């Protein structure tokens, strides 16, 4: 069981980002109050102890000590949080001053996820990040004085980013002894500045072949340096895998708090309105401003396929039969057999019921997963 808290504020808009956020902090206090009230309203939705708390965004490192204390007091008053819960705060390098890190250390937060994205100035300027390359490295040196559980984000496939630059980014990870890396291909989302600049030929288009090459380098370099590639985008040293990430990819329930936050409770998925003012006004009236959908057996089967194939654990036919029935198991076997022939899937050497993405097809993971989905018409 986990709690995700969306903090929808940023100093400036990154060119590639399509998450919900505001660059105005005008309503931050009201938003924090609303987050706390939503936590109170929804305190009975999770009936097991909380194992992870994750502050995402946006930029959660814009929260003050007062903000964090208010949120943690509310959580502790309304939820049963286990003693060794993993509590993560996403942070931008330019926010991580020594005084701010000291403050964070005094809170229950025990893990930092730092949005470095790149150690090269040219990449950071192209993405319109708020920090520079010096701040990127300095923030990690400072953070390690106060936290040992640190993750950084890196982006690959950036236009004009060379192979050597990407390797240097990864060598910096090794040099700084960072125990966890989340790395994503730069994607062009509609209605973003990046999309506009590429259309106007201000920035070169994203090259899928370059992204694939960078992805293979990412795997090779980090594996050679003791990292476990436990999920498509996530790599960790022993004992440093993200419990929050792992819970999501293994189908655990989580409560999403804040504007645009998503929740999954049993077979119900819900998502809050992606508008700060509408969210605040609704919560003030004790109304949850959320839409929801009930996931039927086909939805849950497809979700299982999608999430588990992204992980090192793969999909298990025994689990499929137990959770969804023989119809789904037989359907999966038929499609898996086809993928084995084309070297898109491999069978586990230790358990014949488990299947994973072939190492040479990892970059195609999402596409392979989609081809194993069951269409609604198959279960009517």
GROMACS .gro file of C-alpha atoms in nm:
model
  380
    1UNK     CA    1   0.000   0.000   0.000
    2UNK     CA    2   0.133   0.342  -0.091
    3UNK     CA    3   0.044   0.710  -0.099
    4UNK     CA    4   0.141   0.933  -0.390
    5UNK     CA    5   0.120   1.309  -0.338
    6UNK     CA    6   0.127   1.533  -0.645
    7UNK     CA    7   0.281   1.875  -0.588
    8UNK     CA    8   0.177   2.076  -0.897
    9UNK     CA    9   0.427   2.361  -0.891
   10UNK     CA   10   0.745   2.434  -1.087
   11UNK     CA   11   0.978   2.735  -1.115
   12UNK     CA   12   0.964   2.711  -1.495
   13UNK     CA   13   0.826   2.481  -1.762
   14UNK     CA   14   1.059   2.219  -1.909
   15UNK     CA   15   1.016   2.204  -2.285
   16UNK     CA   16   0.929   1.832  -2.290
   17UNK     CA   17   0.692   1.815  -1.992
   18UNK     CA   18   0.319   1.748  -2.023
   19UNK     CA   19   0.254   1.678  -1.652
   20UNK     CA   20   0.010   1.900  -1.466
   21UNK     CA   21   0.182   2.191  -1.292
   22UNK     CA   22   0.171   2.568  -1.243
   23UNK     CA   23   0.461   2.813  -1.241
   24UNK     CA   24   0.267   3.039  -1.003
   25UNK     CA   25   0.299   2.963  -0.631
   26UNK     CA   26   0.009   3.196  -0.548
   27UNK     CA   27  -0.218   2.916  -0.426
   28UNK     CA   28   0.047   2.689  -0.270
   29UNK     CA   29  -0.077   2.725   0.090
   30UNK     CA   30  -0.436   2.658  -0.013
   31UNK     CA   31  -0.320   2.360  -0.217
   32UNK     CA   32  -0.129   2.210   0.078
   33UNK     CA   33  -0.440   2.256   0.294
   34UNK     CA   34  -0.648   2.081   0.027
   35UNK     CA   35  -0.399   1.792   0.005
   36UNK     CA   36  -0.427   1.745   0.379
   37UNK     CA   37  -0.805   1.758   0.367
   38UNK     CA   38  -0.815   1.502   0.084
   39UNK     CA   39  -0.596   1.273   0.295
   40UNK     CA   40  -0.850   1.304   0.578
   41UNK     CA   41  -1.147   1.243   0.347
   42UNK     CA   42  -0.989   0.931   0.198
   43UNK     CA   43  -0.833   0.783   0.511
   44UNK     CA   44  -1.048   0.468   0.496
   45UNK     CA   45  -0.970   0.374   0.135
   46UNK     CA   46  -0.650   0.188   0.224
   47UNK     CA   47  -0.707  -0.079   0.487
   48UNK     CA   48  -0.348  -0.202   0.521
   49UNK     CA   49  -0.038  -0.026   0.662
   50UNK     CA   50   0.131   0.229   0.436
   51UNK     CA   51   0.467   0.103   0.307
   52UNK     CA   52   0.563   0.388   0.073
   53UNK     CA   53   0.498   0.760   0.046
   54UNK     CA   54   0.607   0.941  -0.268
   55UNK     CA   55   0.610   1.317  -0.326
   56UNK     CA   56   0.601   1.373  -0.704
   57UNK     CA   57   0.524   1.660  -0.931
   58UNK     CA   58   0.575   1.919  -1.041
   59UNK     CA   59   0.857   2.002  -0.805
   60UNK     CA   60   0.802   1.879  -0.449
   61UNK     CA   61   1.130   2.042  -0.341
   62UNK     CA   62   0.940   2.371  -0.352
   63UNK     CA   63   0.763   2.259  -0.033
   64UNK     CA   64   0.878   2.432   0.286
   65UNK     CA   65   0.943   2.274   0.623
   66UNK     CA   66   0.602   2.400   0.736
   67UNK     CA   67   0.433   2.242   0.433
   68UNK     CA   68   0.600   1.905   0.490
   69UNK     CA   69   0.526   1.899   0.863
   70UNK     CA   70   0.159   1.976   0.794
   71UNK     CA   71   0.135   1.691   0.541
   72UNK     CA   72   0.320   1.438   0.758
   73UNK     CA   73   0.113   1.528   1.065
   74UNK     CA   74  -0.202   1.465   0.860
   75UNK     CA   75  -0.072   1.132   0.727
   76UNK     CA   76   0.036   1.008   1.069
   77UNK     CA   77  -0.298   1.108   1.221
   78UNK     CA   78  -0.506   0.930   0.957
   79UNK     CA   79  -0.298   0.635   0.835
   80UNK     CA   80  -0.094   0.352   0.980
   81UNK     CA   81   0.256   0.398   0.836
   82UNK     CA   82   0.505   0.116   0.893
   83UNK     CA   83   0.821   0.202   1.083
   84UNK     CA   84   1.062   0.156   0.791
   85UNK     CA   85   0.841   0.302   0.518
   86UNK     CA   86   1.019   0.427   0.208
   87UNK     CA   87   0.944   0.801   0.183
   88UNK     CA   88   1.068   0.968  -0.136
   89UNK     CA   89   1.080   1.332  -0.236
   90UNK     CA   90   1.147   1.435  -0.596
   91UNK     CA   91   1.382   1.733  -0.603
   92UNK     CA   92   1.541   1.964  -0.854
   93UNK     CA   93   1.918   2.018  -0.816
   94UNK     CA   94   1.882   2.397  -0.783
   95UNK     CA   95   1.661   2.352  -0.475
   96UNK     CA   96   1.904   2.131  -0.284
   97UNK     CA   97   2.099   2.381  -0.079
   98UNK     CA   98   2.272   2.257   0.232
   99UNK     CA   99   2.013   2.425   0.456
  100UNK     CA  100   1.725   2.266   0.263
  101UNK     CA  101   1.886   1.922   0.281
  102UNK     CA  102   1.937   1.959   0.657
  103UNK     CA  103   1.569   2.043   0.689
  104UNK     CA  104   1.468   1.741   0.478
  105UNK     CA  105   1.684   1.516   0.693
  106UNK     CA  106   1.484   1.627   0.999
  107UNK     CA  107   1.159   1.505   0.836
  108UNK     CA  108   1.050   1.142   0.778
  109UNK     CA  109   1.183   1.163   0.419
  110UNK     CA  110   1.454   0.899   0.369
  111UNK     CA  111   1.498   0.889  -0.009
  112UNK     CA  112   1.567   1.157  -0.269
  113UNK     CA  113   1.494   1.139  -0.641
  114UNK     CA  114   1.695   1.418  -0.806
  115UNK     CA  115   1.590   1.539  -1.150
  116UNK     CA  116   1.936   1.578  -1.302
  117UNK     CA  117   1.837   1.470  -1.659
  118UNK     CA  118   2.188   1.542  -1.791
  119UNK     CA  119   2.528   1.666  -1.674
  120UNK     CA  120   2.575   1.861  -1.999
  121UNK     CA  121   2.486   2.229  -2.022
  122UNK     CA  122   2.370   2.201  -2.384
  123UNK     CA  123   2.116   1.929  -2.296
  124UNK     CA  124   1.983   2.123  -1.996
  125UNK     CA  125   1.936   2.439  -2.203
  126UNK     CA  126   1.757   2.248  -2.479
  127UNK     CA  127   1.516   2.104  -2.221
  128UNK     CA  128   1.482   2.440  -2.038
  129UNK     CA  129   1.578   2.294  -1.704
  130UNK     CA  130   1.600   2.536  -1.410
  131UNK     CA  131   1.946   2.413  -1.305
  132UNK     CA  132   2.284   2.408  -1.475
  133UNK     CA  133   2.548   2.135  -1.505
  134UNK     CA  134   2.747   2.263  -1.205
  135UNK     CA  135   2.437   2.257  -0.983
  136UNK     CA  136   2.356   1.905  -1.107
  137UNK     CA  137   2.681   1.761  -0.973
  138UNK     CA  138   2.697   1.984  -0.664
  139UNK     CA  139   2.348   1.879  -0.554
  140UNK     CA  140   2.451   1.513  -0.548
  141UNK     CA  141   2.766   1.579  -0.344
  142UNK     CA  142   2.558   1.776  -0.093
  143UNK     CA  143   2.271   1.524  -0.086
  144UNK     CA  144   2.508   1.237  -0.006
  145UNK     CA  145   2.606   1.416   0.317
  146UNK     CA  146   2.251   1.375   0.444
  147UNK     CA  147   2.096   1.081   0.253
  148UNK     CA  148   2.235   0.747   0.140
  149UNK     CA  149   1.926   0.641  -0.058
  150UNK     CA  150   1.951   0.863  -0.365
  151UNK     CA  151   1.819   0.822  -0.717
  152UNK     CA  152   1.872   1.046  -1.018
  153UNK     CA  153   1.675   1.083  -1.340
  154UNK     CA  154   1.857   1.085  -1.673
  155UNK     CA  155   1.712   1.144  -2.020
  156UNK     CA  156   1.855   0.984  -2.332
  157UNK     CA  157   1.790   1.033  -2.702
  158UNK     CA  158   1.818   1.412  -2.673
  159UNK     CA  159   1.867   1.577  -3.016
  160UNK     CA  160   2.238   1.645  -3.082
  161UNK     CA  161   2.338   1.441  -2.774
  162UNK     CA  162   2.631   1.230  -2.891
  163UNK     CA  163   2.711   0.873  -2.796
  164UNK     CA  164   3.022   0.993  -2.609
  165UNK     CA  165   2.821   1.249  -2.412
  166UNK     CA  166   2.570   0.984  -2.310
  167UNK     CA  167   2.852   0.755  -2.196
  168UNK     CA  168   3.002   1.043  -1.996
  169UNK     CA  169   2.664   1.096  -1.825
  170UNK     CA  170   2.669   0.731  -1.715
  171UNK     CA  171   3.034   0.747  -1.612
  172UNK     CA  172   2.939   1.040  -1.388
  173UNK     CA  173   2.679   0.815  -1.222
  174UNK     CA  174   2.954   0.563  -1.146
  175UNK     CA  175   3.200   0.830  -1.032
  176UNK     CA  176   2.945   0.984  -0.792
  177UNK     CA  177   2.848   0.638  -0.662
  178UNK     CA  178   2.475   0.692  -0.713
  179UNK     CA  179   2.283   0.376  -0.610
  180UNK     CA  180   1.970   0.417  -0.824
  181UNK     CA  181   1.900   0.554  -1.172
  182UNK     CA  182   1.569   0.612  -1.349
  183UNK     CA  183   1.630   0.680  -1.718
  184UNK     CA  184   1.380   0.770  -1.988
  185UNK     CA  185   1.388   0.837  -2.361
  186UNK     CA  186   1.302   1.193  -2.454
  187UNK     CA  187   0.951   1.182  -2.596
  188UNK     CA  188   0.769   1.454  -2.787
  189UNK     CA  189   0.428   1.509  -2.629
  190UNK     CA  190   0.157   1.711  -2.807
  191UNK     CA  191   0.113   2.074  -2.702
  192UNK     CA  192   0.458   2.098  -2.543
  193UNK     CA  193   0.724   2.354  -2.628
  194UNK     CA  194   0.945   2.071  -2.755
  195UNK     CA  195   0.676   1.968  -3.003
  196UNK     CA  196   0.644   2.326  -3.124
  197UNK     CA  197   1.021   2.377  -3.162
  198UNK     CA  198   1.060   2.055  -3.359
  199UNK     CA  199   0.770   2.148  -3.587
  200UNK     CA  200   0.930   2.488  -3.649
  201UNK     CA  201   1.270   2.318  -3.704
  202UNK     CA  202   1.426   2.512  -3.416
  203UNK     CA  203   1.529   2.178  -3.261
  204UNK     CA  204   1.613   1.862  -3.460
  205UNK     CA  205   1.354   1.583  -3.439
  206UNK     CA  206   1.395   1.302  -3.188
  207UNK     CA  207   1.574   1.005  -3.347
  208UNK     CA  208   1.438   0.663  -3.243
  209UNK     CA  209   1.754   0.488  -3.363
  210UNK     CA  210   1.966   0.718  -3.146
  211UNK     CA  211   1.739   0.654  -2.846
  212UNK     CA  212   1.768   0.279  -2.901
  213UNK     CA  213   2.147   0.302  -2.918
  214UNK     CA  214   2.156   0.507  -2.597
  215UNK     CA  215   1.922   0.258  -2.426
  216UNK     CA  216   2.156  -0.033  -2.508
  217UNK     CA  217   2.454   0.165  -2.379
  218UNK     CA  218   2.257   0.247  -2.063
  219UNK     CA  219   2.197  -0.122  -1.994
  220UNK     CA  220   2.552  -0.232  -2.074
  221UNK     CA  221   2.729   0.036  -1.868
  222UNK     CA  222   2.509   0.011  -1.560
  223UNK     CA  223   2.498  -0.371  -1.556
  224UNK     CA  224   2.878  -0.380  -1.590
  225UNK     CA  225   2.897  -0.160  -1.279
  226UNK     CA  226   2.676  -0.371  -1.053
  227UNK     CA  227   2.331  -0.230  -1.125
  228UNK     CA  228   2.025  -0.455  -1.141
  229UNK     CA  229   1.798  -0.369  -1.436
  230UNK     CA  230   1.480  -0.449  -1.243
  231UNK     CA  231   1.234  -0.250  -1.454
  232UNK     CA  232   1.250  -0.107  -1.806
  233UNK     CA  233   1.352   0.242  -1.689
  234UNK     CA  234   1.496   0.161  -1.346
  235UNK     CA  235   1.837   0.039  -1.233
  236UNK     CA  236   1.962  -0.012  -0.879
  237UNK     CA  237   2.256  -0.129  -0.676
  238UNK     CA  238   2.173  -0.415  -0.431
  239UNK     CA  239   1.914  -0.311  -0.168
  240UNK     CA  240   1.842   0.021  -0.341
  241UNK     CA  241   1.554  -0.067  -0.573
  242UNK     CA  242   1.257   0.167  -0.531
  243UNK     CA  243   0.983   0.009  -0.322
  244UNK     CA  244   0.740   0.266  -0.464
  245UNK     CA  245   0.827   0.178  -0.824
  246UNK     CA  246   0.820  -0.194  -0.753
  247UNK     CA  247   0.477  -0.170  -0.589
  248UNK     CA  248   0.337   0.002  -0.896
  249UNK     CA  249   0.482  -0.247  -1.145
  250UNK     CA  250   0.362  -0.543  -0.938
  251UNK     CA  251   0.003  -0.418  -0.912
  252UNK     CA  252  -0.011  -0.301  -0.549
  253UNK     CA  253  -0.282  -0.054  -0.443
  254UNK     CA  254  -0.195   0.313  -0.409
  255UNK     CA  255  -0.376   0.632  -0.317
  256UNK     CA  256  -0.310   0.938  -0.534
  257UNK     CA  257  -0.355   1.273  -0.359
  258UNK     CA  258  -0.355   1.616  -0.520
  259UNK     CA  259  -0.465   1.760  -0.857
  260UNK     CA  260  -0.423   1.515  -1.148
  261UNK     CA  261  -0.311   1.233  -0.913
  262UNK     CA  262  -0.422   0.878  -1.002
  263UNK     CA  263  -0.526   0.604  -0.760
  264UNK     CA  264  -0.571   0.228  -0.792
  265UNK     CA  265  -0.775   0.059  -0.520
  266UNK     CA  266  -0.865  -0.303  -0.594
  267UNK     CA  267  -1.040  -0.290  -0.933
  268UNK     CA  268  -1.112   0.085  -0.930
  269UNK     CA  269  -0.892   0.344  -1.094
  270UNK     CA  270  -0.960   0.712  -1.028
  271UNK     CA  271  -0.795   1.040  -1.119
  272UNK     CA  272  -0.833   1.388  -0.975
  273UNK     CA  273  -0.911   1.695  -1.183
  274UNK     CA  274  -0.597   1.848  -1.338
  275UNK     CA  275  -0.677   2.202  -1.230
  276UNK     CA  276  -0.547   2.354  -0.907
  277UNK     CA  277  -0.833   2.597  -0.845
  278UNK     CA  278  -1.108   2.345  -0.926
  279UNK     CA  279  -0.934   2.090  -0.703
  280UNK     CA  280  -0.902   2.331  -0.409
  281UNK     CA  281  -1.263   2.455  -0.432
  282UNK     CA  282  -1.405   2.104  -0.451
  283UNK     CA  283  -1.202   1.972  -0.159
  284UNK     CA  284  -1.304   2.273   0.051
  285UNK     CA  285  -1.665   2.158  -0.002
  286UNK     CA  286  -1.573   1.797   0.094
  287UNK     CA  287  -1.617   1.688  -0.268
  288UNK     CA  288  -1.364   1.460  -0.433
  289UNK     CA  289  -1.308   1.613  -0.780
  290UNK     CA  290  -1.232   1.281  -0.947
  291UNK     CA  291  -1.342   1.059  -1.231
  292UNK     CA  292  -1.320   0.683  -1.201
  293UNK     CA  293  -1.346   0.360  -1.392
  294UNK     CA  294  -1.401   0.003  -1.282
  295UNK     CA  295  -1.146  -0.234  -1.430
  296UNK     CA  296  -1.303  -0.556  -1.555
  297UNK     CA  297  -1.113  -0.883  -1.585
  298UNK     CA  298  -0.983  -0.798  -1.933
  299UNK     CA  299  -0.858  -0.457  -1.817
  300UNK     CA  300  -0.677  -0.614  -1.523
  301UNK     CA  301  -0.526  -0.888  -1.739
  302UNK     CA  302  -0.393  -0.630  -1.987
  303UNK     CA  303  -0.258  -0.421  -1.701
  304UNK     CA  304  -0.080  -0.728  -1.561
  305UNK     CA  305   0.080  -0.798  -1.899
  306UNK     CA  306   0.184  -0.436  -1.949
  307UNK     CA  307   0.337  -0.379  -1.607
  308UNK     CA  308   0.500  -0.718  -1.546
  309UNK     CA  309   0.669  -0.743  -1.885
  310UNK     CA  310   0.846  -0.417  -1.802
  311UNK     CA  311   1.009  -0.590  -1.504
  312UNK     CA  312   1.276  -0.853  -1.458
  313UNK     CA  313   1.010  -1.084  -1.310
  314UNK     CA  314   0.809  -1.122  -1.629
  315UNK     CA  315   0.461  -1.275  -1.666
  316UNK     CA  316   0.364  -1.601  -1.496
  317UNK     CA  317   0.107  -1.836  -1.652
  318UNK     CA  318   0.016  -1.972  -1.310
  319UNK     CA  319  -0.067  -1.622  -1.188
  320UNK     CA  320  -0.272  -1.556  -1.502
  321UNK     CA  321  -0.474  -1.874  -1.451
  322UNK     CA  322  -0.527  -1.806  -1.081
  323UNK     CA  323  -0.623  -1.439  -1.122
  324UNK     CA  324  -0.806  -1.443  -1.456
  325UNK     CA  325  -0.896  -1.802  -1.545
  326UNK     CA  326  -0.809  -2.065  -1.806
  327UNK     CA  327  -0.950  -1.859  -2.099
  328UNK     CA  328  -0.688  -1.591  -2.039
  329UNK     CA  329  -0.411  -1.845  -1.977
  330UNK     CA  330  -0.481  -2.027  -2.304
  331UNK     CA  331  -0.500  -1.695  -2.490
  332UNK     CA  332  -0.166  -1.591  -2.341
  333UNK     CA  333  -0.002  -1.924  -2.430
  334UNK     CA  334  -0.111  -1.889  -2.794
  335UNK     CA  335   0.038  -1.541  -2.831
  336UNK     CA  336   0.347  -1.616  -2.622
  337UNK     CA  337   0.426  -1.912  -2.851
  338UNK     CA  338   0.426  -1.676  -3.149
  339UNK     CA  339   0.657  -1.429  -2.972
  340UNK     CA  340   0.899  -1.706  -2.875
  341UNK     CA  341   0.940  -1.796  -3.244
  342UNK     CA  342   1.030  -1.437  -3.333
  343UNK     CA  343   1.269  -1.395  -3.037
  344UNK     CA  344   1.060  -1.123  -2.875
  345UNK     CA  345   1.004  -1.330  -2.560
  346UNK     CA  346   1.214  -1.587  -2.376
  347UNK     CA  347   1.115  -1.861  -2.132
  348UNK     CA  348   1.264  -1.854  -1.784
  349UNK     CA  349   1.535  -2.116  -1.732
  350UNK     CA  350   1.426  -2.171  -1.370
  351UNK     CA  351   1.047  -2.162  -1.412
  352UNK     CA  352   0.885  -2.279  -1.740
  353UNK     CA  353   0.567  -2.082  -1.660
  354UNK     CA  354   0.747  -1.746  -1.662
  355UNK     CA  355   0.818  -1.544  -1.976
  356UNK     CA  356   1.019  -1.225  -2.020
  357UNK     CA  357   1.115  -0.986  -2.296
  358UNK     CA  358   1.411  -1.114  -2.494
  359UNK     CA  359   1.724  -0.911  -2.399
  360UNK     CA  360   1.766  -0.798  -2.759
  361UNK     CA  361   1.403  -0.680  -2.776
  362UNK     CA  362   1.393  -0.475  -2.455
  363UNK     CA  363   1.355  -0.144  -2.639
  364UNK     CA  364   1.034  -0.285  -2.792
  365UNK     CA  365   0.882  -0.382  -2.456
  366UNK     CA  366   0.569  -0.166  -2.470
  367UNK     CA  367   0.489  -0.274  -2.825
  368UNK     CA  368   0.534  -0.644  -2.744
  369UNK     CA  369   0.310  -0.604  -2.439
  370UNK     CA  370   0.036  -0.441  -2.645
  371UNK     CA  371   0.042  -0.734  -2.889
  372UNK     CA  372  -0.034  -0.971  -2.599
  373UNK     CA  373  -0.338  -0.773  -2.483
  374UNK     CA  374  -0.680  -0.934  -2.496
  375UNK     CA  375  -0.938  -0.734  -2.686
  376UNK     CA  376  -1.279  -0.687  -2.526
  377UNK     CA  377  -1.453  -0.879  -2.800
  378UNK     CA  378  -1.257  -1.193  -2.708
  379UNK     CA  379  -1.433  -1.217  -2.370
  380UNK     CA  380  -1.790  -1.140  -2.474
   0.00000   0.00000   0.00000
